[in-house]
mmCIF file of C-alpha atoms and ligand atoms in Angstrom:
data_model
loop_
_atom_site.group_PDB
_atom_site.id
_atom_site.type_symbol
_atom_site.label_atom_id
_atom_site.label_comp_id
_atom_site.label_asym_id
_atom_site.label_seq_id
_atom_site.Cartn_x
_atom_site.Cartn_y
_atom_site.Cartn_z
ATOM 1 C CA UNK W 16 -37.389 5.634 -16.517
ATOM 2 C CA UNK W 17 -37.536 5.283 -12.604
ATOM 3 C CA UNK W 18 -35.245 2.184 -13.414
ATOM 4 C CA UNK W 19 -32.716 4.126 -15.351
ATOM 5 C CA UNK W 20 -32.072 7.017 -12.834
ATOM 6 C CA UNK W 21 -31.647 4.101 -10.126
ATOM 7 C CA UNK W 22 -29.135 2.410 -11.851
ATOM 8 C CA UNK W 23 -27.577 5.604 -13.109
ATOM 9 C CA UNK W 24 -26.802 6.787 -9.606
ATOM 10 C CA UNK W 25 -25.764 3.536 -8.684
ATOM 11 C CA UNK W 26 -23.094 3.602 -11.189
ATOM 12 C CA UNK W 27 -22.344 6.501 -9.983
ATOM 13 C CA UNK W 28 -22.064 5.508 -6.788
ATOM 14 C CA UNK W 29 -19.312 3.350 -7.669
ATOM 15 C CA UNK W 30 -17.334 5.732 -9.384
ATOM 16 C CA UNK W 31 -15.939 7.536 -6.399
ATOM 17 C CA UNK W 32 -15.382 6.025 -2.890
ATOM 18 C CA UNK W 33 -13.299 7.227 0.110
ATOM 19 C CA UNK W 34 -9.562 5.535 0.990
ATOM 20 C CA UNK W 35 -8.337 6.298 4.618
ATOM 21 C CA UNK W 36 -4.731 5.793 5.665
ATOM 22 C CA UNK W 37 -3.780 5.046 8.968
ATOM 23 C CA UNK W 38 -0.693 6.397 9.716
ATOM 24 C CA UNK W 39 -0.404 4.221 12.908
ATOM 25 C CA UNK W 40 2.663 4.696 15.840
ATOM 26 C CA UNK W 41 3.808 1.758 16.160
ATOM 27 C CA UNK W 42 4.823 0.806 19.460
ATOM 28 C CA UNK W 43 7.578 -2.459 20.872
ATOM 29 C CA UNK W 44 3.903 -3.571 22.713
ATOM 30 C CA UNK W 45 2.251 -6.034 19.976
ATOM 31 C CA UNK W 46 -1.582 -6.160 21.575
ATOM 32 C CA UNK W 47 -1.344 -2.405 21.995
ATOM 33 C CA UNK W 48 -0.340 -1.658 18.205
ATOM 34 C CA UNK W 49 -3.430 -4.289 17.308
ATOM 35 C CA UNK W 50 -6.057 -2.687 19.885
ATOM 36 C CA UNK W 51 -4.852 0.849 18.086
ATOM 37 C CA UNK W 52 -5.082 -0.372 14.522
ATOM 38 C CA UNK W 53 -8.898 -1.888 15.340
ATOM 39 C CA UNK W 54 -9.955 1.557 17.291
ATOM 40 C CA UNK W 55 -8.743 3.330 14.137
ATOM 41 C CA UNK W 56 -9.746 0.976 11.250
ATOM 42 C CA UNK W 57 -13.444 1.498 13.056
ATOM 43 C CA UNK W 58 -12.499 5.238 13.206
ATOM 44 C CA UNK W 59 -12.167 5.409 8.969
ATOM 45 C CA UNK W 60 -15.200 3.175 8.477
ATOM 46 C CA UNK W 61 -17.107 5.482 10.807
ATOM 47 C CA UNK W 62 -15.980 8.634 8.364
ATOM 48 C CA UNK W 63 -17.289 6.744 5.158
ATOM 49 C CA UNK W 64 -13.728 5.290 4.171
ATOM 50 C CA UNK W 65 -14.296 2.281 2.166
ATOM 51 C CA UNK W 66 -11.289 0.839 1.223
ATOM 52 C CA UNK W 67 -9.130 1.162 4.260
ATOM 53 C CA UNK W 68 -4.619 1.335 4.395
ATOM 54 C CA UNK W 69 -1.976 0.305 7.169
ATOM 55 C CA UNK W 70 1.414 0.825 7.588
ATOM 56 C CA UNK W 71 4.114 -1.229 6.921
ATOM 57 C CA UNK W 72 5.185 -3.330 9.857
ATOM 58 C CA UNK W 73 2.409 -1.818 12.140
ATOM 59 C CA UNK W 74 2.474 -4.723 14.473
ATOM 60 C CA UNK W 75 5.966 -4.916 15.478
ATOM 61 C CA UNK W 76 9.182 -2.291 15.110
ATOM 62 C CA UNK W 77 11.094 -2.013 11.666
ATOM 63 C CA UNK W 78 14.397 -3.485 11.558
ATOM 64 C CA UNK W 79 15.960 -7.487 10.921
ATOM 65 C CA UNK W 80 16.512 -7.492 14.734
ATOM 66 C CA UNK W 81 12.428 -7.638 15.471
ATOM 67 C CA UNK W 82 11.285 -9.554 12.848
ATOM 68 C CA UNK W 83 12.066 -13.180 14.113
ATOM 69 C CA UNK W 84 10.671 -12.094 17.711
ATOM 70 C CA UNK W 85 7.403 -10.592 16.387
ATOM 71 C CA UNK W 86 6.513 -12.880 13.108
ATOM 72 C CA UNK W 87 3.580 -15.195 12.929
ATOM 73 C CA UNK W 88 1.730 -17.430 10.901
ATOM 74 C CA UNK W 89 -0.959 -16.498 8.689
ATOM 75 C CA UNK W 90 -3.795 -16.644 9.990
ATOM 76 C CA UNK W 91 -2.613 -15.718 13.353
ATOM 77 C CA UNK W 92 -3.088 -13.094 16.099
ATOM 78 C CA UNK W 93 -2.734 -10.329 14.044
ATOM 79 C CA UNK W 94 -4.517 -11.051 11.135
ATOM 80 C CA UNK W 95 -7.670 -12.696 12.707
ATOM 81 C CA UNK W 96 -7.968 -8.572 14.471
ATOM 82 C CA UNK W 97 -7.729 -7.656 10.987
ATOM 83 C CA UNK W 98 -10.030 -10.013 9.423
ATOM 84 C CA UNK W 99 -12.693 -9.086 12.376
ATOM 85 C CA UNK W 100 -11.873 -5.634 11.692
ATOM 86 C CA UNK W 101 -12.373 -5.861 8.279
ATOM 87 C CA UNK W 102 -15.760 -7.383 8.660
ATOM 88 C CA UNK W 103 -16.944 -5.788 11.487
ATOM 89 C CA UNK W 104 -16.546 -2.156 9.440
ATOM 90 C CA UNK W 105 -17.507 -3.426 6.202
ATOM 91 C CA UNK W 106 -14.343 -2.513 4.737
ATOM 92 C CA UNK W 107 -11.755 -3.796 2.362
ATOM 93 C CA UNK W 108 -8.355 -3.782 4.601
ATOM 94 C CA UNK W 109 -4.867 -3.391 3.415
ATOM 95 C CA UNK W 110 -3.721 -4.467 6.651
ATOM 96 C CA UNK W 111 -0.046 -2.984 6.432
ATOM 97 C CA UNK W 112 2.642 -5.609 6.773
ATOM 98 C CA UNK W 113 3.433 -8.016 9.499
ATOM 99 C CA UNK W 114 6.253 -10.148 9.649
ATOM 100 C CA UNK W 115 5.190 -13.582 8.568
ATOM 101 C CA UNK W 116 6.575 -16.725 9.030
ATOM 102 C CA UNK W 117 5.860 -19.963 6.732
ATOM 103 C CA UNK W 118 8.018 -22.709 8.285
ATOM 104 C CA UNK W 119 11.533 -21.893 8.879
ATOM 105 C CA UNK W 120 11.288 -18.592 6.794
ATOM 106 C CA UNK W 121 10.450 -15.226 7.181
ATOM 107 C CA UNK W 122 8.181 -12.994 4.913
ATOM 108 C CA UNK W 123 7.859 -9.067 5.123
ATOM 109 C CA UNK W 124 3.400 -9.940 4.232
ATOM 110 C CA UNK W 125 0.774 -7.141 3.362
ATOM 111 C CA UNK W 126 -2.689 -9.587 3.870
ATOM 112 C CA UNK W 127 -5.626 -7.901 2.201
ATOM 113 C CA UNK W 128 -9.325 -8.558 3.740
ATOM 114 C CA UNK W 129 -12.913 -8.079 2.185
ATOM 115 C CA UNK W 130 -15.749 -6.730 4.032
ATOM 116 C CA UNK W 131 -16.670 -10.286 5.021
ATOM 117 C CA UNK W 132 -13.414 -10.830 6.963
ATOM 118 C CA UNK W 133 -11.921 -13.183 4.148
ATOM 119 C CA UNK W 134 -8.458 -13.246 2.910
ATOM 120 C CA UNK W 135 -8.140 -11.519 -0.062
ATOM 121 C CA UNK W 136 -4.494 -11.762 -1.134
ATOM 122 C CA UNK W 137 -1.567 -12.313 0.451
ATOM 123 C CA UNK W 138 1.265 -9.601 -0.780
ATOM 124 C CA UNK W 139 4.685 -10.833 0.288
ATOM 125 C CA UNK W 140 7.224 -7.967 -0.214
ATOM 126 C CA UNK W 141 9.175 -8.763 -3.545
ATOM 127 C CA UNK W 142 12.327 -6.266 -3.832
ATOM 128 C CA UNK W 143 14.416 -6.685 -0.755
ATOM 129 C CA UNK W 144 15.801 -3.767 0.771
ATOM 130 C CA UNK W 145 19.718 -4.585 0.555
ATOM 131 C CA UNK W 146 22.275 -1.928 1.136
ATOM 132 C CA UNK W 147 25.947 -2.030 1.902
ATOM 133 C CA UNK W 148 28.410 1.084 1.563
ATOM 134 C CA UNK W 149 31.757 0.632 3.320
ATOM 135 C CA UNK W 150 32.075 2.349 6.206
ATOM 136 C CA UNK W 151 28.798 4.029 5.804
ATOM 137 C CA UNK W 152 25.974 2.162 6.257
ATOM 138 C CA UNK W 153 24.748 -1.759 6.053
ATOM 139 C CA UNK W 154 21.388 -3.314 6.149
ATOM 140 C CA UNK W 155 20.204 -6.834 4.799
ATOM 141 C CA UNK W 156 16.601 -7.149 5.004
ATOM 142 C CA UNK W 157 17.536 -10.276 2.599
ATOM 143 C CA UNK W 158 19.674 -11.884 6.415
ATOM 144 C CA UNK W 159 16.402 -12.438 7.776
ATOM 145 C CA UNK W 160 13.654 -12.312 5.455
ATOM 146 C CA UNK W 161 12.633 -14.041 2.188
ATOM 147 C CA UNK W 162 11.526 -12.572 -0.778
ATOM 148 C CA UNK W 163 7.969 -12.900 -2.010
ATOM 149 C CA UNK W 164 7.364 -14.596 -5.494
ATOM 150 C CA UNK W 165 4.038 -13.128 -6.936
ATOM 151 C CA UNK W 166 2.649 -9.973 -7.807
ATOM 152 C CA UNK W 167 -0.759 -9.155 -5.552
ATOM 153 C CA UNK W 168 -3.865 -7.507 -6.929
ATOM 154 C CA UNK W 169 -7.412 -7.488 -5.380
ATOM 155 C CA UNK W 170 -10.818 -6.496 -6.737
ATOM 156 C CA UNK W 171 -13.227 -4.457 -5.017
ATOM 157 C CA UNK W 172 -16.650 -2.911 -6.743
ATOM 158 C CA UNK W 173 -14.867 -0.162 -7.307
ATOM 159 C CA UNK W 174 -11.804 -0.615 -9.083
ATOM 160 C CA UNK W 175 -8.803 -3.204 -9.200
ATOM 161 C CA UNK W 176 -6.029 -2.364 -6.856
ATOM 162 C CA UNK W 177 -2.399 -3.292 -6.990
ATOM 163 C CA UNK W 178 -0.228 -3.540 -3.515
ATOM 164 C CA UNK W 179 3.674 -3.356 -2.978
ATOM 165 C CA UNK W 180 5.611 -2.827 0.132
ATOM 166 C CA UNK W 181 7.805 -0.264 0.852
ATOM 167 C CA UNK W 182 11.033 -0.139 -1.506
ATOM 168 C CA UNK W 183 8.239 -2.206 -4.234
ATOM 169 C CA UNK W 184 7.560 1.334 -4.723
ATOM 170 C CA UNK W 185 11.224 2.088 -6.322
ATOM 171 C CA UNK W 186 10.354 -0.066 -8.959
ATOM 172 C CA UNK W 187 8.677 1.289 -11.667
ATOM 173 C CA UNK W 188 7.885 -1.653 -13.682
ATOM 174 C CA UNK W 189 5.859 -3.276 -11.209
ATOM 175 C CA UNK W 190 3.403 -0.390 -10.669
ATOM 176 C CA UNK W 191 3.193 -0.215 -14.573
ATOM 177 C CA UNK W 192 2.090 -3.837 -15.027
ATOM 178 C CA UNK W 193 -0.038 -3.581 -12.365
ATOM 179 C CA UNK W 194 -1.954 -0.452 -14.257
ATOM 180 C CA UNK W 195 -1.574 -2.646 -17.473
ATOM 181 C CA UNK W 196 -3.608 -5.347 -15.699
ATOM 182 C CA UNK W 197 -6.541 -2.924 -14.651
ATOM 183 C CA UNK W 198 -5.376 -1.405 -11.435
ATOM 184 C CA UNK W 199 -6.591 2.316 -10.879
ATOM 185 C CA UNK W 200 -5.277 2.351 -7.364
ATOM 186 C CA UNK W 201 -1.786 1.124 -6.694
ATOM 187 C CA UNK W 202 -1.135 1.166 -2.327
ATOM 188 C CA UNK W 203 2.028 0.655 -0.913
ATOM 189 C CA UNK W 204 2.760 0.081 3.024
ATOM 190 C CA UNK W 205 6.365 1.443 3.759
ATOM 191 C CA UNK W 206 8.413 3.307 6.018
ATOM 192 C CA UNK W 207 11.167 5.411 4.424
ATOM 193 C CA UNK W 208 13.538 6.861 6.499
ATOM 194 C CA UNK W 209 14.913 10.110 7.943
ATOM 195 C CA UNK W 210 16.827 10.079 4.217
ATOM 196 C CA UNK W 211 14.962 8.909 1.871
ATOM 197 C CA UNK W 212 11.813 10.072 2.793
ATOM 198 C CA UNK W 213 12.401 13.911 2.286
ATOM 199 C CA UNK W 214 14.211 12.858 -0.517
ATOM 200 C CA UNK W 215 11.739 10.443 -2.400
ATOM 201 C CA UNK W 216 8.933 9.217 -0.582
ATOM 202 C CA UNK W 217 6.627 11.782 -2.223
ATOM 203 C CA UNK W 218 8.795 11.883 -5.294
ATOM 204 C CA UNK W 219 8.575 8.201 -5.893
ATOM 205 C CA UNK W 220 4.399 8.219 -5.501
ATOM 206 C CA UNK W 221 4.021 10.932 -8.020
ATOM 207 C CA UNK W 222 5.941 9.428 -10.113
ATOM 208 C CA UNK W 223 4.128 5.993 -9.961
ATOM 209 C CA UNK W 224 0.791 7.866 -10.402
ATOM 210 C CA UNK W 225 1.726 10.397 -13.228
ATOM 211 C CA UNK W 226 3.456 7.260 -15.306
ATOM 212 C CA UNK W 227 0.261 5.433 -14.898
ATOM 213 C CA UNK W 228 -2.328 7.713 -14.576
ATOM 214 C CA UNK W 229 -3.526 5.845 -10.789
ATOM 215 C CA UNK W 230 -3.771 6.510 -7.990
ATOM 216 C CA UNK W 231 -1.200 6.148 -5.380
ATOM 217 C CA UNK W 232 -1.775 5.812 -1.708
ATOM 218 C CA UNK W 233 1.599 5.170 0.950
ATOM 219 C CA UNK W 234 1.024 4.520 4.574
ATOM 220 C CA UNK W 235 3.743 4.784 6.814
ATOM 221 C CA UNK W 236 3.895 4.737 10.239
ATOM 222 C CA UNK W 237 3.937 7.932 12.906
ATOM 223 C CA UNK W 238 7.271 9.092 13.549
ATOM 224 C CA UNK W 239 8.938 8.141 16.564
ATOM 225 C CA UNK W 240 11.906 9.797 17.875
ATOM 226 C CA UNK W 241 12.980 7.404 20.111
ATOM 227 C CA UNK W 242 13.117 4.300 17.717
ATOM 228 C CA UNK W 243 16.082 2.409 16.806
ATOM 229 C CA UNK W 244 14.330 3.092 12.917
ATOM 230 C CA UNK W 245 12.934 6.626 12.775
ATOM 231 C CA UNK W 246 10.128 6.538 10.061
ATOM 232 C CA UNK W 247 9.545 9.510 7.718
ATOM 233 C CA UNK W 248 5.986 8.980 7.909
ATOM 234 C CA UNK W 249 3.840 11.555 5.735
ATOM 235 C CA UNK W 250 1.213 9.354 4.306
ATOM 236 C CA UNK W 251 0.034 10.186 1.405
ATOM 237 C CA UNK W 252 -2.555 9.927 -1.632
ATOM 238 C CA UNK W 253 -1.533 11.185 -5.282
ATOM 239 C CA UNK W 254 -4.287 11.629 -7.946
ATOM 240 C CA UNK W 255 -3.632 10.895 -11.768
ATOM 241 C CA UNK W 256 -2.646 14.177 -12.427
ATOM 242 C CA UNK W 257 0.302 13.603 -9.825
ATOM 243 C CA UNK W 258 -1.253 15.949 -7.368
ATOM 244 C CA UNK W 259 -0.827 15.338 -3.820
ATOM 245 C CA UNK W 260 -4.247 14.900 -2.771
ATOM 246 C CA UNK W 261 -3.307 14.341 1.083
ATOM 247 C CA UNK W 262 -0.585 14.307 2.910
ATOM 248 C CA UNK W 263 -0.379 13.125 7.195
ATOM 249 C CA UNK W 264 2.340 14.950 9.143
ATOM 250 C CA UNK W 265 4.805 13.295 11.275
ATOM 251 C CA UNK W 266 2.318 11.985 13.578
ATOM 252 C CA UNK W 267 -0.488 9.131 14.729
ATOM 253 C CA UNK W 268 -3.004 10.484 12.642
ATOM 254 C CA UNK W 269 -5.756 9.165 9.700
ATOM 255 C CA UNK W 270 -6.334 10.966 7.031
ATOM 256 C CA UNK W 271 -8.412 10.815 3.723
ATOM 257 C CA UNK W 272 -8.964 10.992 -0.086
ATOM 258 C CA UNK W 273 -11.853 10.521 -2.158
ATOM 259 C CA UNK W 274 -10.738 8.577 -4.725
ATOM 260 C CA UNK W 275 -12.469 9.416 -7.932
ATOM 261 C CA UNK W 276 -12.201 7.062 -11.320
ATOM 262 C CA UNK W 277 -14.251 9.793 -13.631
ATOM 263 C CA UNK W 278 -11.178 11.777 -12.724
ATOM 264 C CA UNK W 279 -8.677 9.090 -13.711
ATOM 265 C CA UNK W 280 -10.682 8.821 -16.762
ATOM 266 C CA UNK W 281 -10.637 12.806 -17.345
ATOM 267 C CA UNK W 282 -7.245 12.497 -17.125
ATOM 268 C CA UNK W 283 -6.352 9.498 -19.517
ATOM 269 C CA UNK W 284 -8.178 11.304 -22.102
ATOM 270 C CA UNK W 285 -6.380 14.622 -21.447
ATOM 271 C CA UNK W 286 -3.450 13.082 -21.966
ATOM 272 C CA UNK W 287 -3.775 9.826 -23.627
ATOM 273 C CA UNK W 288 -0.467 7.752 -23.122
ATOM 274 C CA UNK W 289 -2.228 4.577 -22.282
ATOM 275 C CA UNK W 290 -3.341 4.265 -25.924
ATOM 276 C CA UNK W 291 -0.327 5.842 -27.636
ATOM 277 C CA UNK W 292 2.413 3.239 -26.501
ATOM 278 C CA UNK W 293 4.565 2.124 -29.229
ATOM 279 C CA UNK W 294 4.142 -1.461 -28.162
ATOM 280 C CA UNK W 295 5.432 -2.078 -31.283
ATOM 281 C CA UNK W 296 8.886 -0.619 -30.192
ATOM 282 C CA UNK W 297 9.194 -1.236 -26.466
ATOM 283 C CA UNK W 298 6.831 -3.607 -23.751
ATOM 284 C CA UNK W 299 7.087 -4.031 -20.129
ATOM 285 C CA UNK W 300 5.205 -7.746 -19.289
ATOM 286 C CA UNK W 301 4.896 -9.999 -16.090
ATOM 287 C CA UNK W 302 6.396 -13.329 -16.599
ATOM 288 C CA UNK W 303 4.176 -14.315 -13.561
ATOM 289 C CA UNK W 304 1.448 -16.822 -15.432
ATOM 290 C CA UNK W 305 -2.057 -15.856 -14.844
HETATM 291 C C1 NAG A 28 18.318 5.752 5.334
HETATM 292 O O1 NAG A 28 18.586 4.867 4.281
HETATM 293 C C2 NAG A 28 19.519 5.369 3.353
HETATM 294 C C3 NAG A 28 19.506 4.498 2.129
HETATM 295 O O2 NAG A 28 19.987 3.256 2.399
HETATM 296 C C4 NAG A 28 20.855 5.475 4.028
HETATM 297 O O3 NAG A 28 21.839 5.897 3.109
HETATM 298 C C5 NAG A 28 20.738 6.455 5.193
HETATM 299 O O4 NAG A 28 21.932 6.510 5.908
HETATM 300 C C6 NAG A 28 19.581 6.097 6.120
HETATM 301 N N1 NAG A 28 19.349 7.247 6.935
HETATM 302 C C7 NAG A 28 19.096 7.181 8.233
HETATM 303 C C8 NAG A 28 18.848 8.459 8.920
HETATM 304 O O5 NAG A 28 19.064 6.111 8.818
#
């Protein structure tokens, strides 16, 4: 009996944890963005947050003309303060993205720790933000960065969570075979702009989380004015239902969700599309072995 209720609460322990985003300003000063990402990582752990989200880029300013100047191996400075922070909280980090470079290329990387400080997975941003309107507009992530090749889950005793970077988040076939493959949480690191982000950021993560019944977490970084790339920022976490659950403002600021897989279960019952596919009619699939 005494056995029973243990376990019972245990399990249901594990059914609901906290996720904090950071929603970090992000300055041109390298160690300073680090020292402020460890204060607040230890900040979220501190509130109960579990599982714990950085922006994308949160080491060094968005844009092609930083990325060369601010890129580093993996491991290197920036993700040995994660790994320490990781283990030193007893959290799993997303640790944002940093630019990464592997010989003579660079990567746009999202590295994911345990609680013990080890590398988890490495999520190397796969869609390439590419634009170029005549006289409007033009910018090539693709003229200074490489693509990554493989899509990046990670377990936790929670649930299975499924990462993307950024304009990842655009495409909805990768946040459905992640949620074929088990995911309940799907995060993406990004930093929408000035246009896009009153347009779709919040748009795009309800839309991800209602398709797959998840949930969605985005963590951008703070707004700042006086940036040569002005980020929308507005963090956020969207339940299954497609409910904003929490949303950051403009500014340096943490904020969080409990995320709650008895609700996600609720809600794939209410409304049960993941069992009424016509598979027999349509199929989205990975052609990424394992
Ligand atoms: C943001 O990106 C969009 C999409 O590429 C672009 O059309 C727009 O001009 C950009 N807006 C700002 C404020 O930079």
């Amino acid at each position: 009996m005494f056995t029973c209720a243990f376990y019972c609460i245990i399990l249901l322990d594990e059914l609901k944890f906290s996720l904090a985003v950071v929603q970090l300003r992000v300055s041109k000063i390298k160690a300073d963005n680090l020292g402020r990402a460890q204060k607040l990582v230890k900040e979220a752990a501190g509130q109960g947050a579990k599982v714990v989200v950085l922006p994308e880029c949160f080491n060094s300013p968005y844009g092609t003309g930083f990325f060369a100047e601010y890129a580093e191996k993996i491991p290197g400075e920036s993700t040995r303060v994660l790994s320490e922070a990781a283990r030193d909280c007893g959290v799993y980090l997303v640790g944002g993205s940093i630019p990464e470079k592997d010989g003579e290329k660079l990567y746009n990387t999202c590295s994911v720790f345990g609680p013990d400080g080890k590398l988890l997975v490495k999520h190397r941003k796969i869609h390439l933000f590419d634009i170029d309107v005549p006289g409007k507009i033009r910018f090539q992530e693709s003229e200074t960065l490489s693509p990554g090749n493989r899509l990046s889950m990670f377990e936790t005793p929670f649930c299975k969570v499924g990462v993307g970077i950024c304009y990842d988040i655009r495409f909805a076939e990768l946040a459905h075979i992640y949620a074929k493959k088990g995911c309940q949480l799907l995060v993406y690191p990004g930093a929408f702009n000035m246009t896009t982000g009153p347009a779709h950021w919040e748009l795009l993560q309800r839309g991800r989380a209602v398709d797959n019944q998840v949930y969605v977490a985005t963590a951008s970084p703070a707004r700042d004015e006086s940036a040569s790339y002005v980020a929308w920022g507005h963090s956020s976490v969207v339940n299954p239902w497609g409910e904003v659950i929490v949303k950051a403002g403009p500014e340096e600021s943490v904020v969080y969700a409990d995320i709650d897989l008895q609700y996600l279960a609720d809600v794939r019952q209410q409304i049960p599309i993941t069992t009424q596919r016509r598979n027999d009619l349509y199929s989205v699939n990975s052609v990424q072995e394992g």
